Coordinates of C-alpha atoms in Angstrom, one line a residue:
M1 CA 75.6 -26.2 -65.1
F2 CA 74.1 -29.6 -64.5
A3 CA 71.0 -28.9 -65.0
A4 CA 71.1 -29.5 -68.9
P5 CA 72.2 -33.0 -68.7
L6 CA 69.5 -33.6 -66.7
A7 CA 66.8 -32.6 -68.4
P8 CA 66.4 -35.5 -70.8
A9 CA 66.1 -37.8 -68.0
R10 CA 63.7 -35.6 -66.1
T11 CA 61.7 -35.3 -69.4
E12 CA 61.7 -39.0 -69.7
V13 CA 60.0 -39.6 -65.9
T14 CA 57.8 -36.6 -66.4
R15 CA 56.3 -38.8 -69.8
T16 CA 56.6 -41.9 -67.8
A17 CA 54.2 -40.7 -65.0
Y18 CA 52.0 -39.2 -67.0
W19 CA 51.4 -42.5 -68.8
T20 CA 51.5 -44.5 -65.4
R21 CA 48.4 -42.4 -64.4
L22 CA 46.6 -42.5 -67.7
G23 CA 47.0 -45.8 -69.0
P24 CA 45.4 -47.5 -66.3
L25 CA 42.3 -44.9 -66.8
L26 CA 42.1 -45.6 -70.6
A27 CA 42.4 -49.2 -70.1
A28 CA 39.6 -49.7 -67.7
L29 CA 37.3 -46.9 -69.5
A30 CA 38.2 -49.4 -72.7
C31 CA 36.6 -52.3 -71.0
A32 CA 33.9 -51.1 -69.3
T33 CA 32.3 -49.2 -72.5
R34 CA 33.2 -52.8 -74.0
I35 CA 31.4 -55.2 -71.0
P36 CA 28.4 -56.3 -73.8
S37 CA 30.4 -57.5 -76.3
F38 CA 31.3 -60.4 -74.2
A39 CA 27.3 -60.7 -73.4
R40 CA 26.3 -63.0 -76.4
P41 CA 28.1 -65.1 -78.2
L42 CA 27.7 -63.4 -81.7
W43 CA 26.9 -59.7 -83.0
N44 CA 26.5 -59.8 -86.5
P45 CA 26.8 -61.9 -89.8
D46 CA 30.1 -60.3 -90.0
E47 CA 31.9 -61.7 -86.9
G48 CA 30.1 -65.0 -88.2
Y49 CA 31.7 -64.3 -91.6
L50 CA 35.3 -63.7 -90.3
A51 CA 34.3 -66.9 -87.6
V52 CA 33.8 -69.0 -90.3
Q53 CA 37.0 -67.8 -92.7
A54 CA 39.5 -68.3 -89.8
R55 CA 38.4 -72.2 -89.4
L56 CA 38.7 -72.7 -93.1
L57 CA 42.2 -71.2 -93.0
A58 CA 42.9 -73.3 -90.0
Q59 CA 42.1 -76.4 -92.0
G60 CA 44.5 -75.9 -94.7
G61 CA 41.9 -73.4 -96.8
Q62 CA 43.6 -70.5 -98.9
L63 CA 42.5 -66.5 -98.7
Y64 CA 40.8 -65.6 -102.1
E65 CA 40.6 -69.1 -103.7
T66 CA 38.7 -71.5 -101.2
V67 CA 38.0 -68.8 -98.6
V68 CA 36.7 -65.4 -100.6
D69 CA 35.6 -62.3 -98.8
R70 CA 35.2 -58.5 -100.8
K71 CA 38.1 -57.7 -97.7
P72 CA 41.7 -57.9 -97.3
P73 CA 43.3 -60.4 -95.5
L74 CA 44.9 -58.6 -92.1
L75 CA 41.6 -59.7 -89.7
P76 CA 41.1 -63.1 -91.1
W77 CA 44.3 -63.8 -90.3
L78 CA 44.2 -62.2 -86.7
Y79 CA 40.8 -64.3 -86.1
E80 CA 43.0 -67.5 -87.3
A81 CA 45.8 -66.5 -85.4
A82 CA 43.3 -66.1 -81.9
F83 CA 41.7 -69.3 -82.6
A84 CA 45.3 -71.3 -83.1
L85 CA 46.1 -69.9 -79.8
C86 CA 42.8 -70.3 -77.8
G87 CA 40.3 -72.6 -79.8
S88 CA 37.6 -71.6 -82.4
A89 CA 34.9 -72.6 -80.0
S90 CA 34.1 -68.7 -78.8
L91 CA 34.9 -65.3 -80.1
T92 CA 36.0 -64.4 -76.8
P93 CA 39.7 -63.8 -78.2
P94 CA 38.9 -61.7 -81.0
R95 CA 37.0 -59.6 -78.9
V96 CA 39.8 -58.9 -76.3
L97 CA 41.7 -58.1 -78.7
A98 CA 38.9 -55.6 -80.0
V99 CA 39.3 -53.7 -76.5
L100 CA 43.1 -53.6 -77.2
A101 CA 42.8 -52.2 -80.6
Q102 CA 40.4 -49.2 -78.6
L103 CA 42.7 -49.0 -76.2
L104 CA 45.7 -48.7 -78.6
T105 CA 43.5 -46.0 -80.7
A106 CA 42.3 -43.9 -77.4
A107 CA 46.0 -43.8 -76.5
L108 CA 47.3 -42.6 -79.8
L109 CA 45.0 -40.0 -80.1
A110 CA 45.8 -38.8 -76.2
S111 CA 49.6 -38.7 -77.9
L112 CA 48.9 -36.6 -80.4
A113 CA 46.3 -34.1 -78.4
R114 CA 49.0 -33.9 -75.7
R115 CA 51.9 -33.0 -78.5
R116 CA 49.7 -30.3 -79.4
W117 CA 47.6 -29.0 -77.0
G118 CA 49.5 -30.2 -73.9
D119 CA 48.8 -33.1 -71.1
R120 CA 45.1 -32.3 -70.0
A121 CA 44.2 -32.1 -73.8
G122 CA 46.0 -35.6 -74.5
R123 CA 43.6 -37.3 -71.4
T124 CA 40.6 -35.5 -72.4
A125 CA 41.0 -37.1 -76.1
G126 CA 41.3 -40.3 -75.0
V127 CA 38.3 -40.3 -72.4
L128 CA 36.3 -38.9 -74.9
Y129 CA 37.2 -41.1 -78.0
L130 CA 36.2 -44.2 -75.8
L131 CA 33.3 -42.9 -74.5
V132 CA 31.6 -41.9 -78.2
S133 CA 33.4 -45.1 -79.9
V134 CA 30.5 -47.3 -78.6
G135 CA 28.0 -44.8 -79.7
L136 CA 26.2 -46.6 -82.3
N137 CA 23.6 -49.5 -82.1
P138 CA 25.7 -52.4 -80.5
E139 CA 25.0 -54.9 -83.6
D140 CA 27.7 -52.5 -85.0
A141 CA 29.9 -50.7 -82.5
Q142 CA 30.1 -53.9 -80.2
A143 CA 31.0 -56.7 -82.6
A144 CA 34.5 -57.6 -83.4
T145 CA 34.4 -56.9 -86.8
F146 CA 36.1 -54.6 -89.2
E147 CA 36.0 -51.1 -88.4
V148 CA 36.9 -51.4 -85.2
F149 CA 40.4 -52.7 -85.9
I150 CA 40.9 -49.8 -88.9
L151 CA 40.9 -47.4 -86.1
P152 CA 44.3 -48.0 -84.8
G153 CA 46.2 -48.1 -88.4
T154 CA 44.1 -44.5 -88.9
A155 CA 45.5 -43.1 -85.6
A156 CA 49.2 -44.4 -86.3
A157 CA 48.9 -42.7 -89.4
L158 CA 48.0 -39.8 -88.1
W159 CA 50.6 -39.9 -85.0
C160 CA 53.3 -40.7 -87.2
A161 CA 52.5 -37.9 -90.1
D162 CA 52.5 -35.4 -87.3
R163 CA 55.7 -36.4 -86.3
G164 CA 57.2 -36.5 -89.5
R165 CA 58.0 -40.7 -89.7
W166 CA 56.5 -40.7 -93.0
G167 CA 57.7 -44.1 -94.0
T168 CA 55.6 -45.4 -90.4
A169 CA 52.7 -43.2 -91.7
G170 CA 52.6 -45.1 -94.9
A171 CA 52.5 -48.4 -93.0
A172 CA 50.0 -47.5 -90.5
V173 CA 48.1 -46.6 -93.2
A174 CA 48.5 -49.6 -95.3
A175 CA 47.8 -51.6 -92.0
A176 CA 44.3 -49.7 -92.0
F177 CA 43.5 -50.7 -95.8
L178 CA 44.7 -54.3 -95.1
T179 CA 42.0 -54.1 -92.5
K180 CA 39.3 -52.9 -94.8
Q181 CA 39.3 -50.9 -98.0
T182 CA 38.2 -47.4 -96.5
G183 CA 41.1 -47.6 -94.1
G184 CA 42.8 -46.1 -97.0
A185 CA 41.0 -43.3 -96.5
V186 CA 43.1 -41.8 -93.9
L187 CA 45.7 -41.3 -96.7
L188 CA 44.2 -37.5 -97.8
P189 CA 45.3 -36.3 -93.9
V190 CA 48.7 -37.4 -94.2
L191 CA 49.6 -36.3 -97.7
W192 CA 48.0 -33.1 -96.3
L193 CA 50.2 -33.0 -93.6
L194 CA 53.2 -34.3 -95.9
H195 CA 51.9 -31.0 -97.8
R196 CA 52.1 -28.8 -95.2
R197 CA 55.4 -29.5 -93.4
G198 CA 56.8 -28.5 -97.0
A199 CA 58.4 -32.7 -96.8
T200 CA 56.9 -33.3 -100.4
R201 CA 60.0 -34.2 -102.0
T202 CA 61.7 -36.5 -99.6
G203 CA 58.7 -38.0 -97.8
A204 CA 56.9 -38.8 -100.5
P205 CA 58.8 -41.6 -101.6
R206 CA 58.7 -42.8 -98.1
L207 CA 55.7 -42.6 -97.3
A208 CA 54.8 -44.7 -101.0
A209 CA 57.4 -47.3 -99.8
G210 CA 56.0 -47.7 -96.5
F211 CA 52.9 -48.0 -97.7
A212 CA 53.5 -50.6 -100.6
A213 CA 55.7 -52.7 -99.0
P214 CA 52.8 -54.5 -96.5
V215 CA 50.3 -54.4 -99.6
L216 CA 52.6 -56.0 -101.5
G217 CA 53.9 -58.1 -98.9
A218 CA 50.2 -59.6 -98.9
A219 CA 49.4 -59.9 -102.6
L220 CA 52.3 -62.2 -102.2
A221 CA 51.1 -63.7 -99.0
T222 CA 47.9 -65.0 -100.5
N223 CA 46.9 -64.6 -104.2
P224 CA 48.1 -61.7 -106.2
S225 CA 45.3 -61.9 -108.6
G226 CA 43.0 -62.9 -106.5
F227 CA 44.1 -60.1 -104.4
L228 CA 43.4 -57.6 -106.8
F229 CA 40.1 -58.9 -107.5
W230 CA 38.3 -59.3 -104.4
T231 CA 39.9 -56.2 -102.6
V232 CA 39.6 -53.8 -105.7
T233 CA 38.0 -55.0 -108.7
G234 CA 36.0 -57.4 -108.1
S235 CA 33.7 -55.0 -105.7
A236 CA 32.3 -52.9 -109.3
S237 CA 28.5 -54.1 -108.0
Y238 CA 28.6 -53.8 -104.6
A239 CA 29.8 -50.0 -104.3
S240 CA 27.3 -49.2 -107.3
L241 CA 24.9 -46.4 -106.6
T242 CA 21.9 -47.9 -108.1
G243 CA 19.4 -50.1 -105.8
S244 CA 17.0 -49.2 -103.1
G245 CA 17.7 -45.4 -102.5
P246 CA 14.9 -44.9 -99.6
H247 CA 16.2 -47.8 -97.8
A248 CA 20.1 -46.7 -98.1
L249 CA 18.8 -43.2 -97.0
G250 CA 16.7 -43.7 -94.2
R251 CA 19.8 -46.0 -93.1
A252 CA 22.1 -43.2 -93.1
L253 CA 19.5 -40.5 -91.4
A254 CA 19.3 -43.2 -88.7
N255 CA 22.7 -43.9 -87.9
T256 CA 23.9 -40.1 -88.3
A257 CA 21.1 -39.4 -85.9
I258 CA 22.3 -42.5 -83.3
L259 CA 25.8 -40.8 -83.3
A260 CA 24.9 -37.7 -83.2
A261 CA 23.3 -38.4 -80.0
A262 CA 26.1 -40.1 -78.7
S263 CA 28.5 -37.3 -79.5
A264 CA 25.6 -34.3 -78.0
G265 CA 29.2 -33.9 -75.3
L266 CA 31.3 -33.8 -78.7
L267 CA 29.4 -31.6 -81.2
P268 CA 29.1 -28.2 -79.6
P269 CA 32.9 -28.0 -79.5
V270 CA 33.4 -29.4 -83.0
V271 CA 31.0 -26.7 -84.0
R272 CA 33.1 -24.3 -82.0
A273 CA 36.3 -25.7 -83.4
L274 CA 35.5 -24.2 -87.1
R275 CA 35.9 -20.6 -85.6
V276 CA 38.5 -21.0 -82.8
A277 CA 40.8 -23.7 -83.9
R278 CA 40.5 -23.7 -87.8
A279 CA 44.5 -23.3 -88.6
E280 CA 46.1 -26.1 -86.1
T281 CA 42.7 -28.5 -86.6
A282 CA 43.0 -28.3 -90.9
D283 CA 44.3 -32.1 -90.8
L284 CA 41.7 -33.0 -88.5
W285 CA 39.3 -31.8 -90.5
V286 CA 40.5 -33.2 -93.6
W287 CA 40.6 -36.8 -91.8
L288 CA 36.9 -36.0 -90.6
A289 CA 35.7 -35.7 -94.3
S290 CA 37.8 -38.4 -95.8
S291 CA 35.9 -40.5 -93.1
A292 CA 33.2 -39.2 -94.7
L293 CA 33.5 -40.1 -97.8
A294 CA 34.7 -44.0 -96.6
V295 CA 31.0 -43.8 -95.3
I296 CA 29.7 -42.6 -97.6
V297 CA 31.1 -44.8 -100.7
G298 CA 28.6 -47.4 -102.0
C299 CA 25.8 -45.8 -100.0
H300 CA 25.0 -48.4 -98.0
F301 CA 25.7 -46.4 -94.8
F302 CA 25.7 -49.7 -92.4
G303 CA 26.2 -48.5 -89.0
H304 CA 29.8 -50.0 -88.2
Y305 CA 31.1 -47.8 -91.2
F306 CA 30.3 -44.4 -88.9
L307 CA 33.2 -45.8 -86.3
Q308 CA 35.5 -44.1 -88.7
L309 CA 34.2 -40.3 -87.9
T310 CA 34.7 -41.0 -84.4
P311 CA 38.8 -40.6 -83.7
P312 CA 38.4 -37.1 -85.6
L313 CA 35.5 -36.2 -84.0
A314 CA 37.1 -36.4 -80.4
L315 CA 40.2 -34.5 -81.3
L316 CA 38.3 -31.7 -82.8
A317 CA 36.0 -31.5 -79.7
T318 CA 39.3 -31.6 -77.6
A319 CA 41.3 -28.7 -79.6
A320 CA 37.9 -26.9 -79.5
L321 CA 38.2 -27.1 -75.4
H322 CA 41.5 -26.7 -74.9
V323 CA 40.4 -22.9 -76.2
L324 CA 37.1 -22.6 -74.7
P325 CA 36.4 -21.9 -70.6
A326 CA 37.4 -24.5 -68.3
R327 CA 34.2 -24.9 -67.3
R328 CA 33.3 -26.6 -70.7
R329 CA 35.4 -29.7 -70.6
P330 CA 34.0 -31.2 -67.2
A331 CA 30.4 -30.6 -69.2
A332 CA 31.6 -31.9 -72.4
V333 CA 32.5 -35.4 -70.9
L334 CA 29.8 -35.6 -68.4
T335 CA 27.3 -35.2 -71.3
S336 CA 29.2 -38.2 -73.3
A337 CA 29.6 -40.4 -70.4
C338 CA 25.6 -40.0 -69.8
A339 CA 25.2 -41.0 -73.5
C340 CA 28.0 -44.1 -73.2
A341 CA 26.1 -45.1 -70.3
V342 CA 22.6 -45.7 -72.0
F343 CA 24.9 -46.9 -74.8
V344 CA 26.1 -49.7 -73.2
G345 CA 23.1 -49.9 -71.4
W346 CA 21.1 -50.5 -74.8
G347 CA 24.0 -53.6 -75.8
L348 CA 23.7 -54.9 -72.5
L349 CA 19.8 -55.7 -73.0
A350 CA 19.2 -55.7 -76.7
P351 CA 17.1 -58.2 -78.1
R352 CA 18.9 -61.6 -79.7
S353 CA 16.1 -62.3 -82.0
E354 CA 18.5 -63.0 -85.3
L355 CA 21.1 -64.9 -82.7
A356 CA 18.3 -67.2 -81.5
H357 CA 17.1 -68.1 -85.3
A358 CA 20.6 -69.2 -86.1
Q359 CA 21.2 -70.9 -83.1
R360 CA 18.0 -73.0 -83.7
L361 CA 18.9 -73.4 -87.7
A362 CA 22.3 -74.4 -86.2
A363 CA 20.8 -77.3 -84.0
A364 CA 18.7 -78.3 -87.0
L365 CA 22.0 -78.8 -89.0
T366 CA 23.9 -80.3 -86.2
E367 CA 20.9 -82.9 -85.8
R368 CA 20.4 -84.1 -88.9
T369 CA 24.1 -84.0 -90.5
A370 CA 27.3 -85.3 -89.2
P371 CA 30.4 -83.6 -88.6
A372 CA 32.2 -84.5 -92.0
D373 CA 29.2 -83.5 -93.9
R374 CA 28.8 -80.8 -95.9
V375 CA 26.2 -78.2 -95.7
L376 CA 25.0 -74.9 -97.6
V377 CA 23.0 -72.5 -95.8
W378 CA 21.4 -70.0 -98.9
G379 CA 21.2 -67.1 -96.7
I380 CA 22.9 -63.8 -95.3
H381 CA 24.3 -65.7 -91.7
P382 CA 27.2 -67.4 -92.4
E383 CA 27.3 -67.8 -88.4
T384 CA 25.1 -70.8 -88.9
Y385 CA 28.3 -72.6 -90.1
W386 CA 30.1 -71.4 -87.3
L387 CA 27.3 -72.2 -84.3
A388 CA 26.9 -75.8 -85.8
G389 CA 30.1 -76.6 -86.6
R390 CA 29.8 -77.8 -90.4
T391 CA 32.1 -77.3 -93.5
P392 CA 30.3 -75.2 -95.9
A393 CA 30.0 -76.8 -99.4
T394 CA 31.0 -73.8 -101.5
R395 CA 33.6 -70.9 -100.5
Y396 CA 30.3 -68.3 -100.7
L397 CA 29.8 -68.2 -97.4
T398 CA 26.7 -66.2 -98.2
A399 CA 23.9 -65.6 -100.9
G400 CA 24.9 -62.0 -101.5
L401 CA 28.4 -62.7 -103.4
L402 CA 25.8 -64.8 -105.5
T403 CA 23.1 -62.3 -105.8
N404 CA 24.2 -59.3 -104.7
Y405 CA 22.2 -58.9 -101.8
S406 CA 25.0 -58.3 -99.2
G407 CA 25.2 -54.4 -100.0
G408 CA 21.2 -54.4 -98.7
R409 CA 19.7 -54.1 -101.9
D410 CA 16.2 -54.6 -102.5
G411 CA 15.3 -56.2 -105.3
P412 CA 16.3 -54.2 -108.2
R413 CA 19.7 -55.4 -108.7
V414 CA 19.4 -58.7 -106.6
G415 CA 20.2 -61.8 -109.1
E416 CA 22.1 -64.1 -110.6
E417 CA 23.1 -61.5 -112.8
Y418 CA 24.6 -59.0 -110.3
A419 CA 27.0 -62.2 -108.4
V420 CA 30.6 -61.4 -108.5
A421 CA 31.9 -61.8 -111.8
G422 CA 32.8 -65.8 -112.2
A423 CA 30.8 -66.9 -109.5
W424 CA 28.2 -69.5 -109.8
P425 CA 30.0 -71.9 -112.8
V426 CA 32.5 -71.8 -109.5
F427 CA 29.4 -72.2 -107.5
R428 CA 28.4 -75.0 -109.5
R429 CA 31.8 -77.2 -109.9
E430 CA 31.4 -76.8 -105.9
M431 CA 28.2 -78.3 -105.9
T432 CA 29.0 -81.4 -107.9
A433 CA 32.5 -82.0 -106.4
H434 CA 31.1 -81.7 -102.7
A435 CA 27.5 -81.8 -103.0
P436 CA 25.6 -80.8 -99.6
A437 CA 24.0 -83.3 -97.5
L438 CA 21.5 -80.7 -96.3
V439 CA 20.7 -77.4 -97.9
V440 CA 19.1 -74.7 -96.1
D441 CA 17.3 -72.4 -97.5
D442 CA 16.9 -69.4 -94.9
S443 CA 16.0 -66.4 -97.2
R444 CA 12.5 -65.9 -95.8
G445 CA 10.7 -64.3 -98.7
E446 CA 14.1 -61.7 -99.4
P447 CA 14.9 -60.6 -103.2
Y448 CA 17.6 -63.7 -102.9
A449 CA 14.9 -66.9 -102.3
P450 CA 15.4 -69.8 -105.0
D451 CA 12.1 -69.2 -106.6
R452 CA 14.0 -66.1 -108.1
V453 CA 17.4 -68.2 -108.7
P454 CA 17.4 -70.4 -111.6
T455 CA 20.8 -72.4 -110.8
L456 CA 19.5 -72.6 -107.1
R457 CA 16.3 -73.8 -108.2
R458 CA 17.1 -76.6 -110.9
L459 CA 19.2 -78.2 -108.0
L460 CA 16.8 -78.2 -105.3
A461 CA 13.8 -79.1 -107.9
A462 CA 16.4 -82.2 -109.2
D463 CA 18.6 -83.0 -105.8
Y464 CA 16.4 -81.8 -103.1
T465 CA 13.6 -83.0 -100.8
E466 CA 12.2 -80.6 -97.8
V467 CA 12.5 -82.3 -94.7
G468 CA 11.4 -79.6 -92.2
R469 CA 11.4 -76.1 -91.5
V470 CA 12.7 -73.7 -88.9
D471 CA 11.4 -70.5 -87.8
G472 CA 10.6 -70.0 -91.6
A473 CA 13.6 -71.6 -92.8
V474 CA 13.2 -74.8 -95.5
L475 CA 15.8 -77.6 -94.8
Y476 CA 16.4 -79.9 -97.9
A477 CA 18.1 -83.3 -97.7
R478 CA 19.8 -84.7 -100.6
V479 CA 17.8 -87.6 -102.1
P480 CA 19.4 -91.0 -101.9
G481 CA 21.2 -91.9 -105.3
T482 CA 21.7 -88.3 -106.8

């Protein structure tokens, strides 16, 4: 008669023992898969952009005013906090946070799978996710950028919705959205679960409130009109379907093939899940479809976009392996582990040509300017500012915001007329208010070269003279007295 009161304690002990065993395994795997992340000072321009933003914010810059990007504020704030605690000379602190983000995502997926299919399924889901999470070009998978930090929010949204915690689910969707807009796509499977559970009347208001409160808070903490423009209304040209179709299609096919190779252990079970586990995985298929939609939006198909597909893929594979013969599980894990080893090796051995170029360019900037000087790097590699320790002369850290090249366009929609609305008047004012001591034309023959940008061409002709070249980039110094 004393058994019943002890049941909750026994359940708690079982839960603690389970995570005591699984937690260290997932932590070790999260660290191992991201070893390449720490092997170079910088992986891609997104990391450089975030590093420069964080430094400017730390110096008193205002997001969406003196520091701008087509992104929500959560990750720039996170970088700023990491730099405040550990200094801004290295990206190691954000990369440690990226490892923790991957670990949290894996743990949430393991908990979700365990609740649905048991202890073994939980372990399988967490391990499979971490193995496939680095299955892209290392510049996309190993960088501490937006998609990596989206994933904990998306996994948390499903975790909360699965338990009927609609307000918290809304907050998790908001966290994903405030990291990058496409993170909001996870709202679709959350709404599916809300409908399937018959909780629309009571759950929908809590879901809406949970989502709205963080988003409104972020808007008020920055600049409401600027927040709306830079995260929603100001991205029409970037998300446009026009531009270089063959180039985008080639990128889509290449990144799909890379992720498919990394998911070789997952895809056969996922295909089986279409037949053997459809009823209990409907929300996961909606999650996969909404993530695919997030990849497609704007038709850019950059590799890091595909990371949003990995959590639902891992859960769908786990669902199928739960009902398939037991021998299929080790084969799926072993195949995924072998693929993961290939991608980790790729990350350790990947060439560093663009990084080396940015480092040489930064060295030239450091040599030719003083620490207090402002400079303008006309290109798509904002990391040059960070590597050189120099302050940008303008809030527009890449030529993409002023020409629309940042979306991978190859010419048809690149130019001043395709810039972010209102950008060029602001740019001209900033060039007058704090004229750069040095201008670096790092276009290297791309469609945004100064000879195709009248405003910049006139500025260089009137006030600057060529003083050197670095790897094809042209350096212009300001003419004394201008």
